[in-house]
CSV table of C-alpha atoms and ligand atoms in Angstrom, one decimal:
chain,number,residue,atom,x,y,z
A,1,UNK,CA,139.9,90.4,184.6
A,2,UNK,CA,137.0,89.7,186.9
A,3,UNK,CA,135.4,86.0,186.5
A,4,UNK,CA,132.2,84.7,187.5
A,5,UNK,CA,131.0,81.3,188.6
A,6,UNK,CA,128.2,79.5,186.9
A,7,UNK,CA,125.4,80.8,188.4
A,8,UNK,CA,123.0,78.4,189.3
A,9,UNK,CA,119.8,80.2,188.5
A,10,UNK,CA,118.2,79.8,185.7
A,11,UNK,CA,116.3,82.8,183.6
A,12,UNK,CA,113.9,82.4,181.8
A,13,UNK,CA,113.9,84.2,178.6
A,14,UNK,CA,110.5,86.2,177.4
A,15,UNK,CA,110.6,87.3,174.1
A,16,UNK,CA,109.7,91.0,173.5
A,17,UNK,CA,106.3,91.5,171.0
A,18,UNK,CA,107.4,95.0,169.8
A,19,UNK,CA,110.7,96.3,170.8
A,20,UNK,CA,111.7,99.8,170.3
A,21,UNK,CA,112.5,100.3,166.5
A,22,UNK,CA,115.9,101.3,165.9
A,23,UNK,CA,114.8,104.9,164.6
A,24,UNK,CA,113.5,106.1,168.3
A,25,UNK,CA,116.2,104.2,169.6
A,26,UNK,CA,119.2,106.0,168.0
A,27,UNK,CA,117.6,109.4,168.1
A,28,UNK,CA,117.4,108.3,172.6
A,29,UNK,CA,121.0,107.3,172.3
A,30,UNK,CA,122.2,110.5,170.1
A,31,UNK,CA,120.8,112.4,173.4
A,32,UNK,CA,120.1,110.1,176.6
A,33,UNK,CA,119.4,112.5,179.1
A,34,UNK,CA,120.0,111.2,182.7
A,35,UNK,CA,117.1,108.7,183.6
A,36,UNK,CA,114.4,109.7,181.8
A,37,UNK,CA,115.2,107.1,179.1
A,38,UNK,CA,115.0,102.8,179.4
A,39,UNK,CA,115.4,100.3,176.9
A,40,UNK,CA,113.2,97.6,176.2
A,41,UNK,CA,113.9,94.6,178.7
A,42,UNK,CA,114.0,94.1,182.1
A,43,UNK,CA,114.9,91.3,185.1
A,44,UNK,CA,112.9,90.2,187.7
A,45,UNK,CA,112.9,87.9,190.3
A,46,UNK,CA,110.5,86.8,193.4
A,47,UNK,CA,111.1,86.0,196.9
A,48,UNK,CA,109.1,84.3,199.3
A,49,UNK,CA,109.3,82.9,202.3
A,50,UNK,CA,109.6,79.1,202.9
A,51,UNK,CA,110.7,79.0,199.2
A,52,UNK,CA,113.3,81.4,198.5
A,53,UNK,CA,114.2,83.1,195.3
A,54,UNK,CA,112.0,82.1,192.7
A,55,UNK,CA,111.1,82.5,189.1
A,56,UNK,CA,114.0,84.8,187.7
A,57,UNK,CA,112.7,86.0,184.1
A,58,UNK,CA,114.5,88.0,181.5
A,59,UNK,CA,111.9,89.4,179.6
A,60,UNK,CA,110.2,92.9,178.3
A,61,UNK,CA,110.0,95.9,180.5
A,62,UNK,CA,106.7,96.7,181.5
A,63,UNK,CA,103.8,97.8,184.5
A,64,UNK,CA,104.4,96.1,187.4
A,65,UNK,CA,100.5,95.7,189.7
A,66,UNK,CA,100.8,96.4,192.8
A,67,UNK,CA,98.0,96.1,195.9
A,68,UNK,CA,97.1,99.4,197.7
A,69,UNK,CA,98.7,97.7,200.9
A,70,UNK,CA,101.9,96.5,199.3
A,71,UNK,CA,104.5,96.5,202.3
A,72,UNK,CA,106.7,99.2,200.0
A,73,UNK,CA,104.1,101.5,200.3
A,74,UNK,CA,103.9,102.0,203.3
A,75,UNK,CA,106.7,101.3,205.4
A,76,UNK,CA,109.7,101.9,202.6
A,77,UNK,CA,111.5,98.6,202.7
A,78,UNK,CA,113.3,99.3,199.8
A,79,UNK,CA,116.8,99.4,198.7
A,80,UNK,CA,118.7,99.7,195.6
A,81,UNK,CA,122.2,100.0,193.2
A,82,UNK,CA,123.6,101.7,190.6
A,83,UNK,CA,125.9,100.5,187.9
A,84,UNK,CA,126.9,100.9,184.4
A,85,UNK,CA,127.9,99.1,181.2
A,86,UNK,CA,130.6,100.6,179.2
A,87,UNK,CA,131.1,100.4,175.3
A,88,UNK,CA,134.7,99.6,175.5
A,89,UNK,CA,137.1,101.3,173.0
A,90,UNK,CA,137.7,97.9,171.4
A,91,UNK,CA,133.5,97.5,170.6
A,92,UNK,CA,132.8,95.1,173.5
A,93,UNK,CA,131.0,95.6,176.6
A,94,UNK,CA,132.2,96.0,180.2
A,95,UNK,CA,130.7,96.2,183.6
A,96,UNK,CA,132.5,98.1,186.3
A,97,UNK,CA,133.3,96.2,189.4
A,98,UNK,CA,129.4,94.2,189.8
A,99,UNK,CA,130.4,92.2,192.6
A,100,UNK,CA,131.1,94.9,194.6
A,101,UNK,CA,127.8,96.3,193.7
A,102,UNK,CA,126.5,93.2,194.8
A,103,UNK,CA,127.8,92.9,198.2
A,104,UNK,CA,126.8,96.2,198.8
A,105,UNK,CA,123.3,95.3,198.0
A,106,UNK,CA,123.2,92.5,200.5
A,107,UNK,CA,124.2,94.4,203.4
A,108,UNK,CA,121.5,97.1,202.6
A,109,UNK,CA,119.3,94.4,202.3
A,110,UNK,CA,120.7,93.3,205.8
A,111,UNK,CA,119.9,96.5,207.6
A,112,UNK,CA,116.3,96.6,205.9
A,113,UNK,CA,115.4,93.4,206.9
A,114,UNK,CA,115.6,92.2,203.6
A,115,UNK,CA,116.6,89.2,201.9
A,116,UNK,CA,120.2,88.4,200.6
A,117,UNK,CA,120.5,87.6,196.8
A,118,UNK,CA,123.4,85.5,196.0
A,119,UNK,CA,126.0,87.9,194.5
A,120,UNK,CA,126.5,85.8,191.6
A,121,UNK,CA,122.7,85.9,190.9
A,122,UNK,CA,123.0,90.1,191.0
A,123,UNK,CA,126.0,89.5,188.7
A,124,UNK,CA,124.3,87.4,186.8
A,125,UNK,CA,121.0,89.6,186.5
A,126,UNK,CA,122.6,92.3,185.2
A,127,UNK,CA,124.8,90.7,182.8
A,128,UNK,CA,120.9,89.0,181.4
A,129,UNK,CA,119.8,92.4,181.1
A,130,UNK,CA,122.8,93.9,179.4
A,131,UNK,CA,123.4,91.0,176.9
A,132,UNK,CA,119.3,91.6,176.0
A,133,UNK,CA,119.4,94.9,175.9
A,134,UNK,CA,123.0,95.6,174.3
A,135,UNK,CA,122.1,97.8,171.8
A,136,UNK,CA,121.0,100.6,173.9
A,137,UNK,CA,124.4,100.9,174.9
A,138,UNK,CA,125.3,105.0,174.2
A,139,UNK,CA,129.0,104.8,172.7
A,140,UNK,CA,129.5,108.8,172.8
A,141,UNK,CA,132.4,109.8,175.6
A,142,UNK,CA,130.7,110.4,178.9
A,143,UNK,CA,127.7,108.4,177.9
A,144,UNK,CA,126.9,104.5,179.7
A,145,UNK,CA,124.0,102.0,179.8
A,146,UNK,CA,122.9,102.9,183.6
A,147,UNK,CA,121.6,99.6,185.1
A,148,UNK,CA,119.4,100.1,188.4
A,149,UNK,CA,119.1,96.9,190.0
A,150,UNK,CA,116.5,97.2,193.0
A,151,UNK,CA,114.4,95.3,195.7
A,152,UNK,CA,111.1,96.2,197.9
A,153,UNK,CA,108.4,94.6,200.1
A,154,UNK,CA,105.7,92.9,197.9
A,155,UNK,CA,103.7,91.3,200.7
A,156,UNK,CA,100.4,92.7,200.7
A,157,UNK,CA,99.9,93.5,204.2
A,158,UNK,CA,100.0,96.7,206.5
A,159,UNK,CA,101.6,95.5,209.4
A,160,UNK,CA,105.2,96.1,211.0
A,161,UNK,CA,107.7,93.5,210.2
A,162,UNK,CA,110.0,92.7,207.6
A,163,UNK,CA,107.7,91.4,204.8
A,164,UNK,CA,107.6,87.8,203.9
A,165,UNK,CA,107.9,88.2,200.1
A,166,UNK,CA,110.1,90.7,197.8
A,167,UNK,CA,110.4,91.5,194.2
A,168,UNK,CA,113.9,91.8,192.7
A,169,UNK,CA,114.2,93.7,189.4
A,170,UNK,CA,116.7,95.4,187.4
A,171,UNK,CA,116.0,98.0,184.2
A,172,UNK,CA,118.1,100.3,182.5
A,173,UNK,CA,118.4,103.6,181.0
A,174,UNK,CA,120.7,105.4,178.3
A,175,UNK,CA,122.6,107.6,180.2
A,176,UNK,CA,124.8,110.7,178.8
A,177,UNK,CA,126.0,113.0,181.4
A,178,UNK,CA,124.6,113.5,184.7
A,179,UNK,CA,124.6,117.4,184.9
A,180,UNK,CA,122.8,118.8,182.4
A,181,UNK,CA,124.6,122.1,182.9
A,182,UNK,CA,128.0,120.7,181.9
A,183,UNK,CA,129.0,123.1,184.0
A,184,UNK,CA,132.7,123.0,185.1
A,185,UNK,CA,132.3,122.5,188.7
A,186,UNK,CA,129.4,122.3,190.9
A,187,UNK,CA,128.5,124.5,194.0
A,188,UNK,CA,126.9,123.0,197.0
A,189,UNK,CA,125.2,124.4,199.9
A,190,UNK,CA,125.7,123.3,203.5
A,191,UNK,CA,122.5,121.9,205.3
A,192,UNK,CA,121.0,122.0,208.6
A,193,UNK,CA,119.0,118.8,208.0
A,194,UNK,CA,120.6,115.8,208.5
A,195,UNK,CA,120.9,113.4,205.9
A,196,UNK,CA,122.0,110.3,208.4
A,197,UNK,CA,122.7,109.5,212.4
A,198,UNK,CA,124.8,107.0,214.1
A,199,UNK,CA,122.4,104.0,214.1
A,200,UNK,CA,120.7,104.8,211.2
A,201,UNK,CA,120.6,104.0,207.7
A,202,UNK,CA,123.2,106.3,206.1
A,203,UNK,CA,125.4,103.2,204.7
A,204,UNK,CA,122.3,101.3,203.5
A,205,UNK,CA,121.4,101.7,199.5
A,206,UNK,CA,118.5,102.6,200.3
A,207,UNK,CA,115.2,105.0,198.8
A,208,UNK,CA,114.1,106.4,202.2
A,209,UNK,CA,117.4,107.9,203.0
A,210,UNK,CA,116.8,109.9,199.5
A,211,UNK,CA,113.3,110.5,200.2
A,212,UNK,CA,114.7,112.2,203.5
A,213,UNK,CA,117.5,114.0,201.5
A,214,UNK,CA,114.7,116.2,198.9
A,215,UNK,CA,113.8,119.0,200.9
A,216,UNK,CA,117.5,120.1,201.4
A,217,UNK,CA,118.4,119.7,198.1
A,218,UNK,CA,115.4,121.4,196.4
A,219,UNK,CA,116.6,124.3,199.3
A,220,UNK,CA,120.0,124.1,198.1
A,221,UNK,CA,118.6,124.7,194.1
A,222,UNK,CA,116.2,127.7,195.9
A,223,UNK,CA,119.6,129.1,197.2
A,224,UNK,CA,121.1,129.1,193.8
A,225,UNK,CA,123.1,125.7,194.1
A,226,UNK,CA,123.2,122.2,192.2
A,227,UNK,CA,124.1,120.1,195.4
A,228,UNK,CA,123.2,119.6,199.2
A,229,UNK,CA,126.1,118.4,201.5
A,230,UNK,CA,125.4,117.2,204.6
A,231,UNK,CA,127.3,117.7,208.1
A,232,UNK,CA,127.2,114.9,210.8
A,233,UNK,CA,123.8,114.8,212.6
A,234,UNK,CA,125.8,115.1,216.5
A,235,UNK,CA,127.8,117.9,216.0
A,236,UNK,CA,126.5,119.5,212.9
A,237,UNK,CA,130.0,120.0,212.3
A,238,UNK,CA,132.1,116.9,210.6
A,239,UNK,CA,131.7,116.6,206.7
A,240,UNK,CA,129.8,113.8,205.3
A,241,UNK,CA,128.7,113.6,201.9
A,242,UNK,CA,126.7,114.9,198.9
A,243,UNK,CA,122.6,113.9,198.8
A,244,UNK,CA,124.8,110.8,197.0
A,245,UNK,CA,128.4,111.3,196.1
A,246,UNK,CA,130.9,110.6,198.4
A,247,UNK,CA,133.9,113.7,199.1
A,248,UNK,CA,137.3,114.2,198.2
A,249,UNK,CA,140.0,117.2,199.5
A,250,UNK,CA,143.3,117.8,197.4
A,251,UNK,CA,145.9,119.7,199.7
A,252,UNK,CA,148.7,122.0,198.7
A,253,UNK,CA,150.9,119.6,199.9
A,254,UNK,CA,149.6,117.0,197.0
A,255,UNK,CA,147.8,114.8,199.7
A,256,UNK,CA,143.9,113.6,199.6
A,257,UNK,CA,141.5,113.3,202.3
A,258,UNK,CA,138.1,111.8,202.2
A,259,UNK,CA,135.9,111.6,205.3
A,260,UNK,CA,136.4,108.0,207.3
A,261,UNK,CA,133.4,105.4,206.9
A,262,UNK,CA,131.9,106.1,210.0
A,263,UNK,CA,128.8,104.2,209.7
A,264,UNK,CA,126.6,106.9,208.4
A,265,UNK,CA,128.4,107.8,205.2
A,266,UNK,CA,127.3,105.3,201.9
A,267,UNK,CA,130.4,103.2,201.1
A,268,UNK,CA,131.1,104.2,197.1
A,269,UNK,CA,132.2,102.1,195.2
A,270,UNK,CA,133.9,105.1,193.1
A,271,UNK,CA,135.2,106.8,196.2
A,272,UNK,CA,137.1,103.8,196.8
A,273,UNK,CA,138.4,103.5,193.3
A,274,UNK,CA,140.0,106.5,193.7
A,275,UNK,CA,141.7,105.8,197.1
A,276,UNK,CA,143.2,102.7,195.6
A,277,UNK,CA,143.9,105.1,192.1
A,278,UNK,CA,145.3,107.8,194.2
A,279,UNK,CA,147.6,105.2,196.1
A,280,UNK,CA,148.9,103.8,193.1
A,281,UNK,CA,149.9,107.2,192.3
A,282,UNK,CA,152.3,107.5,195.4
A,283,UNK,CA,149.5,110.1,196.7
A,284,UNK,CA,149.0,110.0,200.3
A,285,UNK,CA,145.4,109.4,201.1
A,286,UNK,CA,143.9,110.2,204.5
A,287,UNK,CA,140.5,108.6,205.5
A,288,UNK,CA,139.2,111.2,208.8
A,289,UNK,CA,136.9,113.4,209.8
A,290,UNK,CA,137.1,116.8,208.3
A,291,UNK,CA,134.9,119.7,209.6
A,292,UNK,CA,133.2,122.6,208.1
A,293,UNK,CA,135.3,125.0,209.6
A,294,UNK,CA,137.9,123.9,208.7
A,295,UNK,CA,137.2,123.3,205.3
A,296,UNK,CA,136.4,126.8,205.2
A,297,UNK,CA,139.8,128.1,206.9
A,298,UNK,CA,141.6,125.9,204.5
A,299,UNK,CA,139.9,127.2,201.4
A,300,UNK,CA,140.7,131.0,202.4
A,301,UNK,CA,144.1,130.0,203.4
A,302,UNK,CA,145.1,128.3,199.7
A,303,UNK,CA,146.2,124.9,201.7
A,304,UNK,CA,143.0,123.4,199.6
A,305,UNK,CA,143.5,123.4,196.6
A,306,UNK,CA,140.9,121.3,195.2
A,307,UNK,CA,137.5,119.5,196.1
A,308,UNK,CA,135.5,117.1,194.3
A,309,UNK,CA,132.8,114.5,194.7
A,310,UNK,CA,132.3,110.9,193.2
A,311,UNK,CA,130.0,108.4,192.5
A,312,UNK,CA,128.6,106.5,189.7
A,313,UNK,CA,126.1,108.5,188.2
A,314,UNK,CA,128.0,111.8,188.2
A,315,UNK,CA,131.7,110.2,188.3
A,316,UNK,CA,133.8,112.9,189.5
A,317,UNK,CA,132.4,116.2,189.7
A,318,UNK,CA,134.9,119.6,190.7
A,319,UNK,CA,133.4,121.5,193.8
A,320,UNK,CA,133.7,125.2,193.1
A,321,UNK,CA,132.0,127.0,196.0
A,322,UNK,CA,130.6,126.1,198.9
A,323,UNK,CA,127.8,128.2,200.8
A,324,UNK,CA,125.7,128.0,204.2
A,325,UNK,CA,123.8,130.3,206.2
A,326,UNK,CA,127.4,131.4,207.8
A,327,UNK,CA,128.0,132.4,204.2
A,328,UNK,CA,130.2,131.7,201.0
A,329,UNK,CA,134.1,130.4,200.2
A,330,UNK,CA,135.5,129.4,196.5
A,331,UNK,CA,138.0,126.1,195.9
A,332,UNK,CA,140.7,126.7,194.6
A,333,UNK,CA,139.9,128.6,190.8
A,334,UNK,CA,136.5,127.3,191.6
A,335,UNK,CA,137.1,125.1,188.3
A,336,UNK,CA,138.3,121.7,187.6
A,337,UNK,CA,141.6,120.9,189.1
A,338,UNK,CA,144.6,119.2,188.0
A,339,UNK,CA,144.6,116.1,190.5
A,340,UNK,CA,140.8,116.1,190.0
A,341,UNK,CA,140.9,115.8,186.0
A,342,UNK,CA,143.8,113.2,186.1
A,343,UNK,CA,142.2,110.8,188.9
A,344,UNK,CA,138.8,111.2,186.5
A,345,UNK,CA,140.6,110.4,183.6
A,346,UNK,CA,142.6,107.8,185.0
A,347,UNK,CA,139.3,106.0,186.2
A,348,UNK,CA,137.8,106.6,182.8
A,349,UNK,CA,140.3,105.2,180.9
A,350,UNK,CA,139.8,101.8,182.7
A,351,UNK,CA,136.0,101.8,182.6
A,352,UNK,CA,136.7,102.2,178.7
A,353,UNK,CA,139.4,99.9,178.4
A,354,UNK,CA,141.7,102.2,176.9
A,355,UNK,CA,144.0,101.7,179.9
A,356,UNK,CA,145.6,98.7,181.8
A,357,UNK,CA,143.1,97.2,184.8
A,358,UNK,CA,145.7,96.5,187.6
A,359,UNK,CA,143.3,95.9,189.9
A,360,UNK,CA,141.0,93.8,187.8
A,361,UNK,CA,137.7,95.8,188.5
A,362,UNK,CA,136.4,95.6,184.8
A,363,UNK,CA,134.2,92.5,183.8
A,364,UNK,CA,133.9,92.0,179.7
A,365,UNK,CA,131.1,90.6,178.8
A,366,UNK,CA,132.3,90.5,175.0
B,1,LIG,C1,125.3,105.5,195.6
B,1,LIG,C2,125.7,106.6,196.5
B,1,LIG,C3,127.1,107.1,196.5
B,1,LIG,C4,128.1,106.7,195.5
B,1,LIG,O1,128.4,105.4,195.4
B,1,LIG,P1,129.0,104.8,194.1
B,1,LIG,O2,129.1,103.3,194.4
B,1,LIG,O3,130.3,105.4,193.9
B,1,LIG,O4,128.1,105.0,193.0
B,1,LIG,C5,127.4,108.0,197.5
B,1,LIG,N1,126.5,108.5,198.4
B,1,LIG,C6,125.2,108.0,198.4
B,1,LIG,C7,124.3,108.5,199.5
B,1,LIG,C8,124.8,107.0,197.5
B,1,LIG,O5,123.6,106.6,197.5
């Protein structure tokens, strides 16, 4: 089991004048939606420079004011995570590997010019928040407490540099599944924007990369798909990722492939779950480039058998079909496949405690 030092920040605790009665709040929980839901409390804490981080407080969600010219504004220095609490099947409560949620966040916060936060102040954030706000925990299968822990420029100033103070926050949000649809499998459509370049900020956690990533998804839902995947900006050609789950290809052979780390693919946390899941297994897991074409020659051919993306919000999601202007090709049955549903379950099972934790990735917080 994961441990934590004592952190050595100290929250202070703001007591809530009129919490959500437990009416509203069951009826939320009975049906949480995806992100459209928060519960009553909320983290923050302040950076500045010259003093550091400053006054963490654990207290009720609310309005932050901001100035017109607040750096975030303007210029987008923002970055964020994603992570959930689990009701575990024995009735306690468990985060999902935090620290590696918070190491991420410092090196986004590294290529925006941002602040670090010790990771054992993230860890310790979100653990605050959960404790507070246990009881908007959803128990129903499928269903988490979604914690989004995030950072931006609060200097009020229109200039271009990295800003000289920040606001740290985390809230959260019932969460039940993340397609609505509950549809079997997803189909994605190939774009010809680019999501990410060599250089940029495609690895970063960050909201600008999403901001860029809304007109090819909205044309991916115009062309009758849920998802927009997104081909290396050089060659148009190598496969990257979803608008933000990472890939995975199952092979008649029983091997996996996802696409290498190259820089300008987001480093998820679930993606590599499963590689270390899928090695345990015996599987043999290949981390390369994989192109379009010949994703597509592999589907027709039957030597891809399944396809399937991954990440936190969504967890493991099938990929039925796949479509492009050079048209269409089907996975597979264009359902769920075997190696998909077991490595889902298998991750699950640990998130809920209902199976071992070799690898110590789950944190109770009792
Ligand atoms: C967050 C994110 C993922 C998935 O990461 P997880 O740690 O598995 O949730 C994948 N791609 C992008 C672009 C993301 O922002």
């Amino acid at each position: 089991m994961a441990t934590l030092a004592e952190t050595t920040m100290q929250f202070a605790q703001l007591e809530h004048p009129a919490p959500t009665n437990w009416e509203t709040r069951d009826r939320i929980l009975a049906d949480p939606g995806f992100g459209t839901n928060f519960s009553d409390h909320m983290v923050s804490i302040d950076w500045t420079e010259g003093v550091g981080w400053h006054d963490a407080t654990i207290g009720p969600r609310q309005p932050i004011a901001l100035d017109p010219a607040c750096a975030v504004l303007h210029y987008a220095q923002e970055i964020f995570e994603g992570l959930k609490a689990y009701a575990q099947a024995d009735g306690g409560i468990a985060l999902f590997r935090p620290e590696a949620n918070a190491a991420r966040f410092n090196n986004s916060a590294r290529r925006l010019a941002m602040p670090e936060l010790p990771e054992d102040v993230f860890v310790e954030s979100v653990r605050q928040l959960v404790r507070a706000d246990r009881d908007w925990i959803p128990t129903a299968e499928g269903s988490s407490l979604y914690l989004r822990p995030f950072m931006f420029a609060s200097e009020v100033f229109l200039g271009v540099r990295p800003a000289k103070s920040y606001k740290y926050l985390v809230i959260a949000s019932p969460a039940g599944y993340y397609f609505k649809s509950g549809a079997p499998a997803v189909s994605i459509w190939v774009s010809r924007y680019s999501r990410a370049a060599p250089g940029g900020t495609g690895a970063a956690k960050c909201g600008g990369n999403y901001a860029a990533s809304l007109v090819p998804q909205a044309e991916a839902i115009e062309h009758g798909h849920d998802q927009v995947v997104f081909l290396d900006a050089v060659e148009n050609k190598w496969v990257e990722e979803l608008g933000g789950m990472n890939l995975y290809f199952v092979f008649d052979d029983g091997t996996l492939l996802t696409p290498s780390l190259t820089g300008t693919i987001l480093p998820g946390i679930t993606r590599a779950s499963l590689l270390s899941l899928a090695r345990d297994e015996g599987l043999s897991v290949r981390e390369e480039r994989y192109s379009l074409d010949q994703w597509r020659e592999d589907a027709r051919s039957g030597r891809l058998v399944e396809c399937f993306a991954c990440g936190t919000a969504a967890v493991v999601t099938p990929v039925g079909t796949v479509a492009g202007d050079d048209g269409e090709f089907t996975i597979g049955s264009g359902g769920p496949g075997q190696l998909t549903s077991k490595l889902k379950d298998r991750l699950v099972a640990i998130q809920r405690g209902t199976a071992p934790d070799p690898h110590g990735w789950v944190m109770q917080l009792g």
